[in-house]
């Protein structure tokens, strides 16, 4: 059974930083892609960043490019999301997702991931 455990959310003021982490266990597929999505109240879940675990491919949503960095510890099947220069618009529940990497590259929509963490809240105040 695949299990994703997230940590690192919290409350910060605009301009501050947070680092989220997500550890995957129980996965036995041939490749592993992991991603972060977020969802604000009343809004749909949107992609934030994705990474090919054990590889070099990364993806960032336009809204976070230059501010967020996704990284990995492939030996631990763990990914991190370093969030700098946070804005109030970054507020939401952040979810980690994982699945076998699609043949065309990184998945960037929620429909491409079957395994999800419980979510961690990020609140950015102005």
Short mmCIF file of C-alpha atoms in Angstrom, two decimals:
data_model
loop_
_atom_site.label_atom_id
_atom_site.label_comp_id
_atom_site.label_asym_id
_atom_site.label_seq_id
_atom_site.Cartn_x
_atom_site.Cartn_y
_atom_site.Cartn_z
CA UNK A 1 0.00 0.00 0.00
CA UNK A 2 1.40 3.37 -1.05
CA UNK A 3 1.49 5.97 1.68
CA UNK A 4 2.43 9.63 1.36
CA UNK A 5 3.23 11.63 4.48
CA UNK A 6 3.48 15.41 4.20
CA UNK A 7 4.86 17.90 6.65
CA UNK A 8 6.03 21.50 6.85
CA UNK A 9 2.94 23.64 6.40
CA UNK A 10 2.21 26.64 8.57
CA UNK A 11 1.42 30.32 8.71
CA UNK A 12 3.78 33.02 7.49
CA UNK A 13 3.65 36.64 6.48
CA UNK A 14 3.93 37.67 2.86
CA UNK A 15 7.51 37.51 1.70
CA UNK A 16 8.34 34.67 4.03
CA UNK A 17 9.41 31.11 3.28
CA UNK A 18 8.31 27.58 4.06
CA UNK A 19 9.55 24.13 3.09
CA UNK A 20 7.17 21.22 2.60
CA UNK A 21 8.27 17.61 2.52
CA UNK A 22 6.57 14.44 1.30
CA UNK A 23 7.82 10.93 1.96
CA UNK A 24 6.49 8.04 -0.12
CA UNK A 25 6.51 4.48 1.14
CA UNK A 26 5.21 1.18 -0.21
CA UNK A 27 5.69 2.13 -3.86
CA UNK A 28 7.03 -0.54 -6.19
CA UNK A 29 6.50 0.80 -9.71
CA UNK A 30 9.19 1.05 -12.35
CA UNK A 31 9.32 4.85 -12.22
CA UNK A 32 8.08 7.44 -9.76
CA UNK A 33 6.81 10.92 -10.38
CA UNK A 34 5.76 13.09 -7.48
CA UNK A 35 3.99 16.40 -7.50
CA UNK A 36 2.55 19.14 -5.36
CA UNK A 37 -0.93 20.49 -5.91
CA UNK A 38 -2.81 23.11 -3.93
CA UNK A 39 -6.41 24.01 -3.38
CA UNK A 40 -7.83 27.22 -1.97
CA UNK A 41 -11.39 27.37 -0.59
CA UNK A 42 -13.91 27.49 -3.41
CA UNK A 43 -11.30 26.84 -6.08
CA UNK A 44 -10.25 23.80 -8.05
CA UNK A 45 -7.08 21.91 -7.26
CA UNK A 46 -4.16 23.32 -9.25
CA UNK A 47 -0.70 22.09 -9.98
CA UNK A 48 2.29 23.67 -8.32
CA UNK A 49 5.33 21.56 -9.21
CA UNK A 50 6.32 18.04 -10.23
CA UNK A 51 9.50 15.99 -10.35
CA UNK A 52 10.77 12.72 -11.79
CA UNK A 53 12.23 10.94 -8.76
CA UNK A 54 15.68 9.67 -9.63
CA UNK A 55 15.77 11.79 -12.78
CA UNK A 56 16.22 15.41 -13.78
CA UNK A 57 12.82 16.42 -15.10
CA UNK A 58 10.97 19.12 -13.18
CA UNK A 59 7.88 21.20 -13.81
CA UNK A 60 6.63 24.42 -12.24
CA UNK A 61 3.35 26.22 -12.64
CA UNK A 62 3.83 29.71 -14.06
CA UNK A 63 2.50 31.24 -10.84
CA UNK A 64 5.39 29.84 -8.77
CA UNK A 65 8.32 29.90 -11.21
CA UNK A 66 11.31 31.68 -9.72
CA UNK A 67 9.89 31.47 -6.18
CA UNK A 68 9.38 27.75 -5.50
CA UNK A 69 11.91 24.95 -5.88
CA UNK A 70 11.11 21.25 -5.95
CA UNK A 71 13.88 18.84 -5.01
CA UNK A 72 14.29 15.21 -4.08
CA UNK A 73 16.09 12.64 -2.01
CA UNK A 74 15.62 9.68 -4.32
CA UNK A 75 17.11 7.22 -1.83
CA UNK A 76 14.27 8.07 0.55
CA UNK A 77 11.55 8.60 -2.09
CA UNK A 78 11.10 12.02 -0.56
CA UNK A 79 10.44 15.32 -2.29
CA UNK A 80 10.65 18.83 -0.94
CA UNK A 81 9.03 22.08 -1.95
CA UNK A 82 10.94 25.17 -0.92
CA UNK A 83 8.61 28.17 -1.14
CA UNK A 84 10.18 31.62 -1.08
CA UNK A 85 8.67 35.10 -1.40
CA UNK A 86 5.28 33.73 -0.43
CA UNK A 87 2.18 35.70 -1.37
CA UNK A 88 -1.34 35.66 0.08
CA UNK A 89 -2.45 34.00 -3.19
CA UNK A 90 -0.28 31.01 -2.26
CA UNK A 91 -2.63 30.25 0.63
CA UNK A 92 -4.30 26.85 0.45
CA UNK A 93 -4.12 23.19 1.28
CA UNK A 94 -1.05 21.66 -0.32
CA UNK A 95 -1.26 18.04 -1.39
CA UNK A 96 1.51 15.68 -2.36
CA UNK A 97 0.76 13.18 -5.12
CA UNK A 98 2.64 10.24 -6.61
CA UNK A 99 2.31 7.69 -9.38
CA UNK A 100 4.23 5.95 -12.12
CA UNK A 101 5.58 8.49 -14.57
CA UNK A 102 3.59 8.73 -17.81
CA UNK A 103 5.39 7.85 -21.02
CA UNK A 104 5.20 11.45 -22.23
CA UNK A 105 6.97 12.96 -19.21
CA UNK A 106 5.69 14.51 -16.00
CA UNK A 107 2.07 14.53 -15.02
CA UNK A 108 0.76 18.01 -14.22
CA UNK A 109 -2.92 17.39 -13.58
CA UNK A 110 -4.54 15.70 -10.58
CA UNK A 111 -6.01 13.04 -12.89
CA UNK A 112 -2.54 11.66 -13.58
CA UNK A 113 -1.91 10.70 -9.96
CA UNK A 114 -3.56 7.93 -7.99
CA UNK A 115 -1.76 8.30 -4.68
CA UNK A 116 -2.32 11.33 -2.46
CA UNK A 117 -1.23 12.62 0.91
CA UNK A 118 -3.56 14.05 3.53
CA UNK A 119 -2.60 17.65 2.77
CA UNK A 120 -0.83 20.34 4.74
CA UNK A 121 -2.17 23.88 5.20
CA UNK A 122 -0.19 26.90 4.08
CA UNK A 123 -1.49 30.31 5.11
CA UNK A 124 0.16 33.52 3.96
CA UNK A 125 -1.00 36.75 5.53
CA UNK A 126 -0.53 40.20 4.04
#
